[in-house]
mmCIF file of C-alpha atoms in Angstrom:
data_model
loop_
_atom_site.group_PDB
_atom_site.id
_atom_site.type_symbol
_atom_site.label_atom_id
_atom_site.label_comp_id
_atom_site.label_asym_id
_atom_site.label_seq_id
_atom_site.Cartn_x
_atom_site.Cartn_y
_atom_site.Cartn_z
ATOM 1 C CA MET R 1 0.000 0.000 0.000
ATOM 2 C CA ASN R 2 2.879 2.326 0.741
ATOM 3 C CA ASN R 3 4.184 2.046 -2.876
ATOM 4 C CA PHE R 4 0.676 2.740 -4.190
ATOM 5 C CA LEU R 5 0.520 6.015 -2.237
ATOM 6 C CA LYS R 6 3.975 7.023 -3.451
ATOM 7 C CA ILE R 7 3.009 6.395 -7.089
ATOM 8 C CA ASN R 8 -0.203 8.406 -6.692
ATOM 9 C CA LEU R 9 1.717 11.216 -5.019
ATOM 10 C CA ILE R 10 4.261 11.293 -7.852
ATOM 11 C CA ILE R 11 1.515 11.264 -10.490
ATOM 12 C CA GLY R 12 -0.360 14.017 -8.661
ATOM 13 C CA LEU R 13 2.790 16.094 -8.318
ATOM 14 C CA ALA R 14 3.614 15.625 -12.007
ATOM 15 C CA SER R 15 0.069 16.714 -12.927
ATOM 16 C CA VAL R 16 0.324 19.845 -10.798
ATOM 17 C CA LEU R 17 3.723 20.745 -12.246
ATOM 18 C CA SER R 18 2.583 20.211 -15.830
ATOM 19 C CA ALA R 19 -0.522 22.308 -15.168
ATOM 20 C CA CYS R 20 1.636 25.221 -14.144
ATOM 21 C CA LEU R 21 2.445 27.144 -17.280
ATOM 22 C CA SER R 22 5.202 29.685 -17.467
ATOM 23 C CA LYS R 23 4.330 33.279 -18.108
ATOM 24 C CA GLN R 24 5.845 32.921 -21.581
ATOM 25 C CA ASP R 25 3.637 29.874 -22.283
ATOM 26 C CA GLU R 26 0.572 31.858 -21.218
ATOM 27 C CA GLU R 27 1.568 34.695 -23.563
ATOM 28 C CA ASN R 28 2.131 32.194 -26.372
ATOM 29 C CA LEU R 29 -1.287 30.654 -25.743
ATOM 30 C CA ALA R 30 -2.833 34.118 -25.948
ATOM 31 C CA LYS R 31 -1.117 34.694 -29.301
ATOM 32 C CA VAL R 32 -2.465 31.384 -30.619
ATOM 33 C CA ASP R 33 -5.933 32.281 -29.333
ATOM 34 C CA GLU R 34 -5.746 35.516 -31.364
ATOM 35 C CA LEU R 35 -4.867 33.522 -34.484
ATOM 36 C CA ILE R 36 -7.739 31.120 -33.791
ATOM 37 C CA ALA R 37 -10.154 34.059 -33.473
ATOM 38 C CA MET R 38 -8.885 35.604 -36.705
ATOM 39 C CA ASN R 39 -9.178 32.272 -38.506
ATOM 40 C CA ASP R 40 -12.660 31.714 -37.062
ATOM 41 C CA SER R 41 -13.747 35.050 -38.541
ATOM 42 C CA SER R 42 -12.628 33.798 -41.967
ATOM 43 C CA ILE R 43 -14.578 30.572 -41.526
ATOM 44 C CA SER R 44 -17.656 32.528 -40.420
ATOM 45 C CA ALA R 45 -17.413 34.895 -43.388
ATOM 46 C CA LEU R 46 -17.165 32.006 -45.821
ATOM 47 C CA GLU R 47 -19.993 30.080 -44.204
ATOM 48 C CA ALA R 48 -22.174 33.213 -44.220
ATOM 49 C CA THR R 49 -22.245 33.221 -48.015
ATOM 50 C CA ASP R 50 -25.085 31.197 -49.502
ATOM 51 C CA SER R 51 -22.904 29.002 -51.685
ATOM 52 C CA SER R 52 -25.716 26.901 -53.137
ATOM 53 C CA THR R 53 -27.551 30.012 -54.374
ATOM 54 C CA ILE R 54 -24.309 31.487 -55.670
ATOM 55 C CA TYR R 55 -23.602 28.275 -57.607
ATOM 56 C CA VAL R 56 -27.076 28.478 -59.181
ATOM 57 C CA HIS R 57 -26.469 32.124 -60.085
ATOM 58 C CA HIS R 58 -23.084 31.149 -61.547
ATOM 59 C CA ASP R 59 -24.638 28.495 -63.776
ATOM 60 C CA THR R 60 -27.524 30.759 -64.821
ATOM 61 C CA LEU R 61 -25.192 33.650 -65.600
ATOM 62 C CA PHE R 62 -22.893 31.552 -67.773
ATOM 63 C CA SER R 63 -25.817 29.803 -69.459
ATOM 64 C CA ASN R 64 -27.482 33.119 -70.324
ATOM 65 C CA LEU R 65 -24.254 34.664 -71.565
ATOM 66 C CA ASN R 66 -23.359 31.666 -73.708
ATOM 67 C CA TYR R 67 -26.832 31.489 -75.192
ATOM 68 C CA LEU R 68 -27.067 35.209 -75.889
ATOM 69 C CA GLN R 69 -23.601 35.304 -77.376
ATOM 70 C CA THR R 70 -24.526 32.530 -79.766
ATOM 71 C CA HIS R 71 -28.119 33.404 -80.660
ATOM 72 C CA LEU R 72 -28.770 37.092 -80.025
ATOM 73 C CA THR R 73 -29.242 38.784 -83.374
ATOM 74 C CA ASP R 74 -31.305 41.835 -82.392
ATOM 75 C CA THR R 75 -29.917 45.304 -81.957
ATOM 76 C CA LEU R 76 -30.211 46.326 -78.338
ATOM 77 C CA GLU R 77 -31.035 49.662 -76.812
ATOM 78 C CA ARG R 78 -28.116 51.376 -75.150
ATOM 79 C CA SER R 79 -29.578 50.931 -71.620
ATOM 80 C CA LEU R 80 -30.139 47.215 -72.211
ATOM 81 C CA LEU R 81 -26.678 46.853 -73.691
ATOM 82 C CA LYS R 82 -25.226 48.519 -70.574
ATOM 83 C CA LYS R 83 -27.116 46.125 -68.304
ATOM 84 C CA LEU R 84 -25.899 43.163 -70.327
ATOM 85 C CA SER R 85 -22.346 44.476 -70.139
ATOM 86 C CA ASP R 86 -22.576 44.888 -66.333
ATOM 87 C CA TYR R 87 -24.052 41.406 -66.063
ATOM 88 C CA LYS R 88 -21.167 40.033 -68.120
ATOM 89 C CA ASP R 89 -18.604 41.883 -65.978
ATOM 90 C CA ILE R 90 -19.500 39.904 -62.838
ATOM 91 C CA ARG R 91 -18.697 36.535 -64.394
ATOM 92 C CA LYS R 92 -15.077 36.642 -63.145
ATOM 93 C CA ALA R 93 -16.213 37.002 -59.536
ATOM 94 C CA TYR R 94 -18.602 34.063 -59.905
ATOM 95 C CA LYS R 95 -15.949 31.903 -61.534
ATOM 96 C CA ALA R 96 -13.403 32.795 -58.830
ATOM 97 C CA TYR R 97 -15.942 32.017 -56.118
ATOM 98 C CA LYS R 98 -16.835 28.651 -57.632
ATOM 99 C CA ASP R 99 -13.159 27.774 -58.128
ATOM 100 C CA GLN R 100 -11.889 28.957 -54.721
ATOM 101 C CA PHE R 101 -14.699 28.751 -52.164
ATOM 102 C CA THR R 102 -14.368 25.072 -51.230
ATOM 103 C CA LEU R 103 -10.577 25.200 -51.191
ATOM 104 C CA THR R 104 -10.423 28.329 -49.034
ATOM 105 C CA LEU R 105 -12.952 26.956 -46.540
ATOM 106 C CA LYS R 106 -11.042 23.669 -46.343
ATOM 107 C CA GLU R 107 -7.761 25.537 -45.748
ATOM 108 C CA ALA R 108 -9.365 27.624 -42.998
ATOM 109 C CA ARG R 109 -10.750 24.543 -41.258
ATOM 110 C CA ASN R 110 -7.411 22.728 -41.537
ATOM 111 C CA GLU R 111 -5.656 25.782 -40.132
ATOM 112 C CA LYS R 112 -8.001 25.798 -37.153
ATOM 113 C CA GLU R 113 -7.046 22.185 -36.425
ATOM 114 C CA GLN R 114 -3.361 23.106 -36.672
ATOM 115 C CA LEU R 115 -3.795 25.995 -34.261
ATOM 116 C CA ILE R 116 -5.668 23.836 -31.764
ATOM 117 C CA LYS R 117 -2.858 21.258 -31.947
ATOM 118 C CA LEU R 118 -0.246 23.991 -31.439
ATOM 119 C CA LYS R 119 -2.157 25.213 -28.413
ATOM 120 C CA GLN R 120 -2.290 21.688 -26.983
ATOM 121 C CA ASP R 121 1.438 21.231 -27.623
ATOM 122 C CA ILE R 122 2.174 24.417 -25.668
ATOM 123 C CA GLU R 123 -0.086 23.302 -22.811
ATOM 124 C CA ASN R 124 1.608 19.886 -22.739
ATOM 125 C CA ASP R 125 5.080 21.483 -22.850
ATOM 126 C CA ILE R 126 5.899 19.839 -26.195
ATOM 127 C CA VAL R 127 6.650 23.110 -27.958
ATOM 128 C CA LYS R 128 9.398 24.824 -26.074
ATOM 129 C CA GLU R 129 9.478 28.589 -25.831
ATOM 130 C CA ASP R 130 12.529 28.866 -28.110
ATOM 131 C CA LYS R 131 10.747 27.005 -30.954
ATOM 132 C CA PHE R 132 7.395 28.690 -30.543
ATOM 133 C CA GLU R 133 8.296 31.732 -32.666
ATOM 134 C CA LYS R 134 9.050 29.524 -35.680
ATOM 135 C CA TYR R 135 5.672 27.810 -35.407
ATOM 136 C CA TYR R 136 3.894 31.067 -34.667
ATOM 137 C CA ASP R 137 5.379 32.817 -37.710
ATOM 138 C CA LEU R 138 4.325 29.956 -39.970
ATOM 139 C CA GLU R 139 0.778 29.748 -38.598
ATOM 140 C CA SER R 140 0.423 33.528 -38.535
ATOM 141 C CA THR R 141 1.360 33.702 -42.215
ATOM 142 C CA ASN R 142 -1.140 30.941 -43.022
ATOM 143 C CA VAL R 143 -3.944 32.740 -41.167
ATOM 144 C CA LYS R 144 -3.153 36.043 -42.911
ATOM 145 C CA VAL R 145 -3.213 34.410 -46.354
ATOM 146 C CA ILE R 146 -6.530 32.709 -45.560
ATOM 147 C CA LYS R 147 -7.947 36.020 -44.288
ATOM 148 C CA GLU R 148 -6.825 37.873 -47.435
ATOM 149 C CA ASN R 149 -8.276 35.174 -49.715
ATOM 150 C CA THR R 150 -11.523 35.147 -47.747
ATOM 151 C CA ASP R 151 -11.850 38.923 -47.841
ATOM 152 C CA LYS R 152 -11.244 39.051 -51.599
ATOM 153 C CA LEU R 153 -13.663 36.225 -52.238
ATOM 154 C CA THR R 154 -16.501 37.377 -49.996
ATOM 155 C CA VAL R 155 -16.318 41.076 -50.848
ATOM 156 C CA ARG R 156 -16.315 40.378 -54.596
ATOM 157 C CA ILE R 157 -19.096 37.803 -54.471
ATOM 158 C CA ASN R 158 -21.307 39.913 -52.204
ATOM 159 C CA LEU R 159 -20.977 42.876 -54.560
ATOM 160 C CA SER R 160 -21.570 40.613 -57.554
ATOM 161 C CA GLU R 161 -24.645 39.135 -55.909
ATOM 162 C CA GLU R 162 -26.097 42.637 -55.537
ATOM 163 C CA ILE R 163 -25.453 43.372 -59.201
ATOM 164 C CA TYR R 164 -26.742 39.961 -60.248
ATOM 165 C CA ASN R 165 -29.980 40.387 -58.301
ATOM 166 C CA GLN R 166 -30.555 43.778 -59.951
ATOM 167 C CA LEU R 167 -29.788 42.632 -63.499
ATOM 168 C CA ALA R 168 -30.896 38.994 -63.597
ATOM 169 C CA PRO R 169 -34.594 39.676 -64.277
ATOM 170 C CA THR R 170 -33.750 41.819 -67.305
ATOM 171 C CA VAL R 171 -31.162 39.410 -68.703
ATOM 172 C CA ASP R 172 -33.390 36.403 -67.990
ATOM 173 C CA SER R 173 -36.188 38.107 -69.945
ATOM 174 C CA LEU R 174 -33.833 38.932 -72.807
ATOM 175 C CA SER R 175 -32.622 35.344 -72.823
ATOM 176 C CA LEU R 176 -36.201 34.009 -72.819
ATOM 177 C CA VAL R 177 -37.262 36.295 -75.686
ATOM 178 C CA THR R 178 -34.158 35.316 -77.648
ATOM 179 C CA ARG R 179 -34.849 31.623 -77.048
ATOM 180 C CA LYS R 180 -38.447 32.005 -78.266
ATOM 181 C CA LYS R 181 -37.346 33.920 -81.374
ATOM 182 C CA TYR R 182 -34.680 31.337 -82.110
ATOM 183 C CA GLU R 183 -37.176 28.479 -81.699
ATOM 184 C CA LEU R 184 -39.665 30.231 -84.027
ATOM 185 C CA MET R 185 -36.964 30.862 -86.580
ATOM 186 C CA LYS R 186 -35.757 27.272 -86.305
ATOM 187 C CA ASN R 187 -39.308 25.891 -86.733
ATOM 188 C CA GLN R 188 -39.883 28.055 -89.826
ATOM 189 C CA GLU R 189 -36.901 26.531 -91.606
#
């Protein structure tokens, strides 16, 4: 029984000592927490976009543009031409969103896991204070790149969504009229 008490005492003492973090470790944990918060804001911004609706708008936009480019034969009024031009201008933002959204969200989620692991390594005294800066610089750079990509993506797509919602009814109508004219012309042949 005496050995059992000694082992428990040693384990308890080791637990207490490992639970005591140095002031530097506490500062390092605070820095990692800041990176986690910054990364979480990127994840939230990405998740706040309605990706399924944006994908539908992407497909509709490209479908309308391709169809009109191929089959539109009418001369358009200047105001309608301007709307069509503005509608066409947002295609790059939609393509970028469709190409980069999933990848950027995946990178942000992976980065969060990395930051949580770094935090645990600090708490478990695996990452020593002298090596922390190397890890911190790397993770900080990753978070900044994710934040920049997220900001570019979400700002552009939100602005494009506003433009799309204003112009889509007009372009959809133009596309529908063009389709009907093309079908009539095709049936007359």
